[in-house]
Amino acid sequence: MSELKICIVGIGLIGGSIGLALKKELRDKVCISGLDKNRETLRIAVERGAVDMATSDYAQAVKDADIIFFSTPVLQIGPMVEKILPFIKSGAVITDTGSTKQFIWQQLRKILPPDIYYVAGHPMAGKEHSGIKAADANLFKNKCYVIVEDTGAPRKVVHKICSILKLTGANITTLDIAKHDRCASIISHVPHVTAAALVTLLNHNKNDIEANLKLAGGGFKDTTRIASSNADMWADICMSNPEAIMAHLEELKEIIDTVIIDIKNKNRENIYDYFYEAKERRDKILDKTHNLFEI
Ligand SMILES: NC(=O)C1=CN([C@@H]2O[C@H](COP(=O)(O)OP(=O)(O)OC[C@H]3O[C@@H](n4cnc5c(N)ncnc54)[C@H](O)[C@@H]3O)[C@@H](O)[C@H]2O)C=CC1
Ligand SMILES: O=C(O)C(=O)Cc1ccc(O)cc1
C-alpha cells in the first residue's frame, strides 16, 4: 500500500483522537500532518503521536494531503475550508467532524471546485473534556459515526472515507442531511442545553448553594456531566442547527408544563405514567444503543 497522506485541521479532542487512532492502526503506512491555531496544541499533538508533523502554515499542512479532516468548532469549518482551499491538490477529499451538517454544507457547496470532494461526517462519540490532552485512540471504538451522503461525492470517494474511518473502530451509519440535524438535536444538542439548564437552576438559587452541594449525589452528577463541555463548541452548535434545537426545546417546554399542571392538580396517575413511560423507553434503549453510544 502506498503511503496515505492525511491532514487534520483542528487537532483537539476529536481531531487528535482521529490522528491517534489512525496512527495506531496504520503506523508508517500513513503520514499525518496537523494544522492548528494553537502553538501548544501543535507541540502536544506531535509529542503524543497524533500527527507526524504539525504546523500553522496552510500550504505546508495540506499541499500533499489526499484527505483533509476539518475538526475545528462548527462556525470555523466553512471559513477554514475557504482559507485552505487554494493549497489543496486536485482530487483530494475534504471531510469534517462537525456536530451539525446542513449549515456547513450550505457554506461549502458555494466554494468547492468540482475536483475537490466533500464527505460530511459526525462521530457520535466524545466527552466533556476538550483539547489535544483529552484525545484518545479508542474514543470511536464501537461508537456510531454518521456519514451524510448528500454532498455529491462519488460513491468510490465515500467508500474510501468510510473504510478509513472503520480503522478507528467506529460503526459507520449513513443518514440524509436533514434527518441528521433533526436526530442530532434530539439525541445530543437538546440534552446538552438541558444539562446546562439544570446547573443554571442551581446557580439561580445562590442562597442555598452550599446546602444544595452537600446534598448533590449521583443523580445530579449523572444528569449534568455534559454541562462541563466546551462553551465555545456548544454555542456554535446552537447557532448552526437553530430550527431543530428551538423546535425540540419548545416541545420539551410543553412536556415540563404538563408535569407542572399535573403536580398542581395532584394528578398522581399522570405523574406516575410520565415516569413509568420514560423508564420503559430508557430501559429498552439501554439494550439497543450499544452501537450508537454507551449509556
Ligand atoms: N467534543 C465532542 O465530544 C465532539 C465534538 N464534535 C465536533 O468536532 C469538532 C471539534 O470538536 P473538539 O475536538 O471537541 O474541539 P476542541 O476544542 O477539543 O478542538 C478544536 C481544535 O481546533 C482548533 N481551532 C479552532 N479554530 C481554529 C482555526 N480557525 N484554525 C485552526 N485551528 C483551530 C483549536 O485550537 C482546537 O485545538 C467540533 O466541530 C465539534 O462540534 C463532534 C463529536 C463529538
Ligand atoms: O460527552 C458525551 O457524552 C457526548 O454526548 C459527546 C458528544 C458531543 C458532541 C457531539 O456532536 C457528539 C457527541
Tab-separated table of C-alpha atoms and ligand atoms in Angstrom:
chain	number	residue	atom	x	y	z
A	1	MET	CA	0.000	0.000	0.000
A	2	SER	CA	1.420	3.389	-0.945
A	3	GLU	CA	1.658	5.921	1.877
A	4	LEU	CA	-1.628	7.675	2.572
A	5	LYS	CA	-1.304	11.388	3.289
A	6	ILE	CA	-3.827	12.895	5.696
A	7	CYS	CA	-4.091	16.389	7.135
A	8	ILE	CA	-6.079	17.183	10.293
A	9	VAL	CA	-7.196	20.792	10.715
A	10	GLY	CA	-8.027	21.382	14.412
A	11	ILE	CA	-6.076	18.840	16.467
A	12	GLY	CA	-8.195	18.958	19.625
A	13	LEU	CA	-10.194	16.169	21.265
A	14	ILE	CA	-11.744	14.844	18.049
A	15	GLY	CA	-9.009	15.699	15.518
A	16	GLY	CA	-6.357	14.402	17.919
A	17	SER	CA	-8.313	11.199	18.566
A	18	ILE	CA	-8.658	10.547	14.825
A	19	GLY	CA	-4.901	11.040	14.441
A	20	LEU	CA	-4.071	8.721	17.363
A	21	ALA	CA	-6.475	6.030	16.138
A	22	LEU	CA	-5.198	6.099	12.526
A	23	LYS	CA	-1.523	6.167	13.540
A	24	LYS	CA	-2.159	3.206	15.888
A	25	GLU	CA	-3.693	1.156	13.043
A	26	LEU	CA	-1.670	2.272	10.019
A	27	ARG	CA	1.665	3.269	11.593
A	28	ASP	CA	4.096	4.282	8.819
A	29	LYS	CA	1.539	3.487	6.089
A	30	VAL	CA	0.021	6.887	6.876
A	31	CYS	CA	1.663	10.280	7.132
A	32	ILE	CA	-0.455	12.766	9.090
A	33	SER	CA	0.114	16.484	9.168
A	34	GLY	CA	-1.689	18.622	11.727
A	35	LEU	CA	-2.778	22.242	11.487
A	36	ASP	CA	-3.952	24.227	14.482
A	37	LYS	CA	-4.071	27.855	15.543
A	38	ASN	CA	-2.719	26.983	18.985
A	39	ARG	CA	1.092	26.530	19.221
A	40	GLU	CA	0.969	24.415	22.376
A	41	THR	CA	-1.557	22.109	20.696
A	42	LEU	CA	0.818	21.656	17.742
A	43	ARG	CA	3.605	20.657	20.124
A	44	ILE	CA	1.491	18.219	22.176
A	45	ALA	CA	-0.046	16.643	19.041
A	46	VAL	CA	3.426	15.679	17.791
A	47	GLU	CA	4.612	14.644	21.265
A	48	ARG	CA	1.567	12.349	21.694
A	49	GLY	CA	1.999	10.866	18.207
A	50	ALA	CA	-1.392	12.063	16.913
A	51	VAL	CA	0.381	13.604	13.892
A	52	ASP	CA	3.797	13.162	12.257
A	53	MET	CA	4.283	16.889	11.828
A	54	ALA	CA	2.346	19.953	12.961
A	55	THR	CA	2.314	23.472	11.631
A	56	SER	CA	0.246	26.631	11.420
A	57	ASP	CA	1.265	27.097	7.769
A	58	TYR	CA	-1.682	26.225	5.476
A	59	ALA	CA	0.370	25.269	2.391
A	60	GLN	CA	2.801	23.093	4.329
A	61	ALA	CA	-0.022	21.280	6.105
A	62	VAL	CA	-2.277	20.443	3.143
A	63	LYS	CA	-0.354	20.588	-0.120
A	64	ASP	CA	0.277	16.797	-0.348
A	65	ALA	CA	-2.805	15.597	1.517
A	66	ASP	CA	-5.167	13.061	-0.089
A	67	ILE	CA	-7.711	13.529	2.710
A	68	ILE	CA	-8.249	16.574	4.913
A	69	PHE	CA	-10.231	16.286	8.155
A	70	PHE	CA	-11.707	19.544	9.469
A	71	SER	CA	-12.198	19.265	13.200
A	72	THR	CA	-12.468	22.827	14.464
A	73	PRO	CA	-15.622	24.192	16.163
A	74	VAL	CA	-18.520	24.267	13.659
A	75	LEU	CA	-18.513	28.008	12.824
A	76	GLN	CA	-14.792	27.794	11.972
A	77	ILE	CA	-15.137	24.933	9.465
A	78	GLY	CA	-16.505	26.878	6.444
A	79	PRO	CA	-14.076	29.819	6.850
A	80	MET	CA	-11.127	27.434	7.369
A	81	VAL	CA	-12.007	25.418	4.238
A	82	GLU	CA	-12.186	28.689	2.276
A	83	LYS	CA	-8.746	29.814	3.503
A	84	ILE	CA	-7.070	26.460	2.890
A	85	LEU	CA	-8.780	25.626	-0.421
A	86	PRO	CA	-6.124	27.339	-2.622
A	87	PHE	CA	-3.492	24.941	-1.213
A	88	ILE	CA	-5.465	21.695	-1.580
A	89	LYS	CA	-4.492	19.461	-4.504
A	90	SER	CA	-6.929	18.398	-7.221
A	91	GLY	CA	-8.719	15.114	-6.417
A	92	ALA	CA	-8.307	15.485	-2.655
A	93	VAL	CA	-11.208	14.714	-0.325
A	94	ILE	CA	-12.409	17.001	2.446
A	95	THR	CA	-14.295	15.561	5.371
A	96	ASP	CA	-15.274	17.030	8.738
A	97	THR	CA	-16.432	16.061	12.213
A	98	GLY	CA	-18.787	18.998	12.876
A	99	SER	CA	-21.804	18.277	15.081
A	100	THR	CA	-24.231	19.948	12.657
A	101	LYS	CA	-24.287	19.268	8.931
A	102	GLN	CA	-26.700	21.450	6.892
A	103	PHE	CA	-25.086	24.730	7.984
A	104	ILE	CA	-21.592	23.559	6.960
A	105	TRP	CA	-22.793	22.124	3.630
A	106	GLN	CA	-24.616	25.397	2.774
A	107	GLN	CA	-21.257	27.193	3.106
A	108	LEU	CA	-19.090	24.585	1.360
A	109	ARG	CA	-21.377	23.995	-1.634
A	110	LYS	CA	-20.794	27.627	-2.694
A	111	ILE	CA	-16.995	27.424	-2.666
A	112	LEU	CA	-15.914	23.870	-3.503
A	113	PRO	CA	-14.484	23.362	-7.015
A	114	PRO	CA	-15.636	20.219	-8.909
A	115	ASP	CA	-12.274	18.444	-8.484
A	116	ILE	CA	-12.324	18.563	-4.663
A	117	TYR	CA	-14.871	16.312	-2.958
A	118	TYR	CA	-16.644	16.705	0.365
A	119	VAL	CA	-17.942	13.859	2.529
A	120	ALA	CA	-19.739	15.153	5.627
A	121	GLY	CA	-19.146	13.227	8.861
A	122	HIS	CA	-20.118	13.310	12.515
A	123	PRO	CA	-18.719	10.954	15.152
A	124	MET	CA	-21.334	10.326	17.847
A	125	ALA	CA	-18.559	9.946	20.360
A	126	GLY	CA	-16.838	12.401	22.567
A	127	LYS	CA	-16.509	13.574	26.102
A	128	GLU	CA	-16.984	16.666	28.212
A	129	HIS	CA	-13.256	17.472	28.105
A	130	SER	CA	-11.814	19.144	25.033
A	131	GLY	CA	-8.361	19.739	23.609
A	132	ILE	CA	-5.479	17.533	22.473
A	133	LYS	CA	-4.675	16.415	26.040
A	134	ALA	CA	-8.087	14.660	26.199
A	135	ALA	CA	-7.600	12.895	22.817
A	136	ASP	CA	-7.877	9.113	22.952
A	137	ALA	CA	-7.063	6.469	20.301
A	138	ASN	CA	-10.067	4.400	21.472
A	139	LEU	CA	-12.627	7.229	21.531
A	140	PHE	CA	-14.538	5.959	18.476
A	141	LYS	CA	-14.416	2.200	19.245
A	142	ASN	CA	-17.920	0.695	18.854
A	143	LYS	CA	-19.432	4.173	18.596
A	144	CYS	CA	-21.649	5.411	15.795
A	145	TYR	CA	-20.011	7.626	13.138
A	146	VAL	CA	-22.538	9.254	10.812
A	147	ILE	CA	-21.689	9.814	7.164
A	148	VAL	CA	-24.004	12.080	5.191
A	149	GLU	CA	-24.124	11.149	1.522
A	150	ASP	CA	-25.975	14.218	0.164
A	151	THR	CA	-22.893	16.213	-0.778
A	152	GLY	CA	-22.433	14.816	-4.285
A	153	ALA	CA	-19.151	12.977	-3.677
A	154	PRO	CA	-18.719	9.897	-5.928
A	155	ARG	CA	-19.522	6.500	-4.288
A	156	LYS	CA	-15.863	5.476	-4.550
A	157	VAL	CA	-14.834	8.538	-2.552
A	158	VAL	CA	-17.492	7.942	0.143
A	159	HIS	CA	-16.315	4.310	0.429
A	160	LYS	CA	-12.708	5.418	0.784
A	161	ILE	CA	-13.589	7.719	3.698
A	162	CYS	CA	-15.756	5.030	5.316
A	163	SER	CA	-13.011	2.409	5.063
A	164	ILE	CA	-10.507	4.758	6.714
A	165	LEU	CA	-12.971	5.680	9.464
A	166	LYS	CA	-13.643	1.982	10.138
A	167	LEU	CA	-9.993	1.687	11.190
A	168	THR	CA	-10.888	3.805	14.255
A	169	GLY	CA	-13.266	1.018	15.366
A	170	ALA	CA	-16.347	3.163	14.688
A	171	ASN	CA	-19.604	1.794	13.305
A	172	ILE	CA	-20.439	3.752	10.178
A	173	THR	CA	-24.073	4.803	9.669
A	174	THR	CA	-25.480	6.876	6.821
A	175	LEU	CA	-28.272	9.434	7.194
A	176	ASP	CA	-29.681	12.137	4.952
A	177	ILE	CA	-28.529	15.584	5.960
A	178	ALA	CA	-31.858	16.978	7.258
A	179	LYS	CA	-32.568	13.825	9.264
A	180	HIS	CA	-29.058	14.007	10.733
A	181	ASP	CA	-29.650	17.514	12.078
A	182	ARG	CA	-33.088	16.611	13.493
A	183	CYS	CA	-31.835	13.443	15.193
A	184	ALA	CA	-28.623	15.030	16.499
A	185	SER	CA	-30.778	17.772	18.013
A	186	ILE	CA	-32.883	15.270	19.996
A	187	ILE	CA	-30.136	12.866	20.985
A	188	SER	CA	-27.283	15.297	21.644
A	189	HIS	CA	-27.913	19.047	21.231
A	190	VAL	CA	-31.050	19.415	23.376
A	191	PRO	CA	-29.639	17.130	26.125
A	192	HIS	CA	-26.596	19.436	26.319
A	193	VAL	CA	-28.798	22.557	26.565
A	194	THR	CA	-30.871	20.816	29.230
A	195	ALA	CA	-27.875	19.663	31.300
A	196	ALA	CA	-26.686	23.283	31.346
A	197	ALA	CA	-30.212	24.346	32.418
A	198	LEU	CA	-30.028	22.065	35.483
A	199	VAL	CA	-26.746	23.686	36.532
A	200	THR	CA	-28.245	27.136	35.821
A	201	LEU	CA	-31.127	26.258	38.176
A	202	LEU	CA	-28.528	25.586	40.874
A	203	ASN	CA	-26.883	28.937	40.093
A	204	HIS	CA	-30.219	30.755	40.356
A	205	ASN	CA	-30.603	29.534	43.927
A	206	LYS	CA	-27.391	31.049	45.225
A	207	ASN	CA	-28.576	31.407	48.832
A	208	ASP	CA	-28.849	27.634	49.189
A	209	ILE	CA	-25.811	26.741	47.154
A	210	GLU	CA	-23.760	25.209	49.981
A	211	ALA	CA	-26.626	23.063	51.248
A	212	ASN	CA	-27.540	22.036	47.683
A	213	LEU	CA	-23.992	20.921	47.003
A	214	LYS	CA	-23.856	18.951	50.272
A	215	LEU	CA	-26.923	17.059	49.076
A	216	ALA	CA	-25.682	16.523	45.499
A	217	GLY	CA	-25.426	12.833	44.730
A	218	GLY	CA	-25.214	10.561	41.704
A	219	GLY	CA	-28.407	11.864	40.122
A	220	PHE	CA	-27.208	15.437	39.766
A	221	LYS	CA	-23.769	14.270	38.635
A	222	ASP	CA	-25.197	11.850	36.030
A	223	THR	CA	-27.646	14.345	34.546
A	224	THR	CA	-25.153	17.242	34.388
A	225	ARG	CA	-21.871	15.600	33.263
A	226	ILE	CA	-22.142	17.090	29.794
A	227	ALA	CA	-22.698	20.588	31.231
A	228	SER	CA	-18.899	20.567	31.683
A	229	SER	CA	-18.465	20.590	27.873
A	230	ASN	CA	-16.757	23.383	25.933
A	231	ALA	CA	-18.966	26.531	25.808
A	232	ASP	CA	-17.444	27.717	22.519
A	233	MET	CA	-18.263	24.463	20.766
A	234	TRP	CA	-21.850	24.360	22.090
A	235	ALA	CA	-22.555	27.990	21.213
A	236	ASP	CA	-21.521	27.156	17.619
A	237	ILE	CA	-23.779	24.086	17.582
A	238	CYS	CA	-26.814	26.117	18.730
A	239	MET	CA	-26.091	28.800	16.114
A	240	SER	CA	-25.794	26.231	13.321
A	241	ASN	CA	-28.832	23.991	13.986
A	242	PRO	CA	-31.323	26.582	15.266
A	243	GLU	CA	-34.613	25.316	13.792
A	244	ALA	CA	-34.360	21.771	15.126
A	245	ILE	CA	-32.995	22.825	18.519
A	246	MET	CA	-35.651	25.535	19.020
A	247	ALA	CA	-38.499	23.210	17.952
A	248	HIS	CA	-37.343	20.429	20.290
A	249	LEU	CA	-36.830	22.847	23.188
A	250	GLU	CA	-40.401	24.157	22.653
A	251	GLU	CA	-41.610	20.551	22.757
A	252	LEU	CA	-39.615	19.969	25.938
A	253	LYS	CA	-41.142	23.114	27.466
A	254	GLU	CA	-44.620	21.669	26.770
A	255	ILE	CA	-43.639	18.395	28.425
A	256	ILE	CA	-42.424	20.247	31.533
A	257	ASP	CA	-45.556	22.456	31.520
A	258	THR	CA	-47.718	19.335	31.550
A	259	VAL	CA	-45.777	17.954	34.520
A	260	ILE	CA	-46.310	21.250	36.374
A	261	ILE	CA	-50.056	21.140	35.701
A	262	ASP	CA	-50.288	17.502	36.796
A	263	ILE	CA	-48.434	18.256	40.038
A	264	LYS	CA	-50.611	21.304	40.644
A	265	ASN	CA	-53.750	19.192	40.086
A	266	LYS	CA	-52.375	16.458	42.366
A	267	ASN	CA	-52.818	14.045	39.432
A	268	ARG	CA	-50.617	11.222	40.733
A	269	GLU	CA	-51.698	8.843	37.954
A	270	ASN	CA	-50.431	11.161	35.203
A	271	ILE	CA	-47.165	11.751	37.043
A	272	TYR	CA	-46.747	8.002	37.546
A	273	ASP	CA	-47.334	7.414	33.805
A	274	TYR	CA	-44.787	10.133	32.958
A	275	PHE	CA	-42.039	8.398	34.957
A	276	TYR	CA	-43.148	4.863	34.010
A	277	GLU	CA	-43.169	5.526	30.253
A	278	ALA	CA	-39.789	7.272	30.411
A	279	LYS	CA	-38.309	4.334	32.358
A	280	GLU	CA	-39.760	1.779	29.889
A	281	ARG	CA	-38.256	3.643	26.935
A	282	ARG	CA	-34.855	4.195	28.548
A	283	ASP	CA	-34.545	0.594	29.758
A	284	LYS	CA	-35.232	-0.559	26.166
A	285	ILE	CA	-32.641	1.762	24.615
A	286	LEU	CA	-30.038	0.533	27.087
A	287	ASP	CA	-30.186	-2.817	25.269
A	288	LYS	CA	-30.314	-1.364	21.777
A	289	THR	CA	-27.910	1.547	21.665
A	290	HIS	CA	-24.642	-0.218	22.372
A	291	ASN	CA	-23.568	0.641	18.815
A	292	LEU	CA	-24.970	4.188	18.989
A	293	PHE	CA	-23.320	5.291	22.201
A	294	GLU	CA	-22.641	3.831	25.594
A	295	ILE	CA	-25.102	4.780	28.283
B	1	LIG	N1	-16.265	17.236	21.804
B	1	LIG	C1	-17.070	16.281	21.380
B	1	LIG	O1	-17.497	15.460	22.194
B	1	LIG	C2	-17.433	16.210	19.922
B	1	LIG	C3	-17.174	17.248	19.049
B	1	LIG	N2	-17.546	17.144	17.728
B	1	LIG	C4	-17.274	18.245	16.785
B	1	LIG	O2	-15.908	18.121	16.390
B	1	LIG	C5	-15.321	19.420	16.240
B	1	LIG	C6	-14.117	19.537	17.158
B	1	LIG	O3	-14.520	19.398	18.494
B	1	LIG	P1	-13.464	19.109	19.665
B	1	LIG	O4	-12.352	18.302	19.141
B	1	LIG	O5	-14.228	18.655	20.834
B	1	LIG	O6	-12.936	20.595	19.951
B	1	LIG	P2	-11.559	21.005	20.627
B	1	LIG	O7	-11.771	22.347	21.205
B	1	LIG	O8	-11.058	19.915	21.508
B	1	LIG	O9	-10.590	21.118	19.365
B	1	LIG	C7	-10.731	22.100	18.364
B	1	LIG	C8	-9.344	22.468	17.880
B	1	LIG	O10	-9.493	23.350	16.774
B	1	LIG	C9	-8.542	24.378	16.902
B	1	LIG	N3	-9.045	25.533	16.161
B	1	LIG	C10	-10.156	26.261	16.416
B	1	LIG	N4	-10.313	27.210	15.480
B	1	LIG	C11	-9.284	27.062	14.615
B	1	LIG	C12	-8.895	27.756	13.446
B	1	LIG	N5	-9.623	28.773	12.962
B	1	LIG	N6	-7.763	27.357	12.806
B	1	LIG	C13	-7.038	26.315	13.293
B	1	LIG	N7	-7.351	25.626	14.400
B	1	LIG	C14	-8.471	26.000	15.052
B	1	LIG	C15	-8.409	24.621	18.394
B	1	LIG	O11	-7.188	25.249	18.727
B	1	LIG	C16	-8.502	23.188	18.932
B	1	LIG	O12	-7.241	22.576	19.036
B	1	LIG	C17	-16.434	20.426	16.516
B	1	LIG	O13	-16.964	20.848	15.289
B	1	LIG	C18	-17.449	19.650	17.328
B	1	LIG	O14	-18.744	20.153	17.113
B	1	LIG	C19	-18.123	16.012	17.215
B	1	LIG	C20	-18.377	14.953	18.047
B	1	LIG	C21	-18.076	14.967	19.470
B	2	LIG	O1	-19.965	13.580	26.136
B	2	LIG	C1	-20.884	12.994	25.594
B	2	LIG	O2	-21.434	12.014	26.089
B	2	LIG	C2	-21.347	13.427	24.262
B	2	LIG	O3	-22.516	13.465	24.021
B	2	LIG	C3	-20.293	13.783	23.284
B	2	LIG	C4	-20.722	14.385	22.005
B	2	LIG	C5	-20.698	15.761	21.862
B	2	LIG	C6	-20.999	16.354	20.646
B	2	LIG	C7	-21.346	15.559	19.567
B	2	LIG	O4	-21.621	16.137	18.393
B	2	LIG	C8	-21.381	14.187	19.683
B	2	LIG	C9	-21.062	13.596	20.900
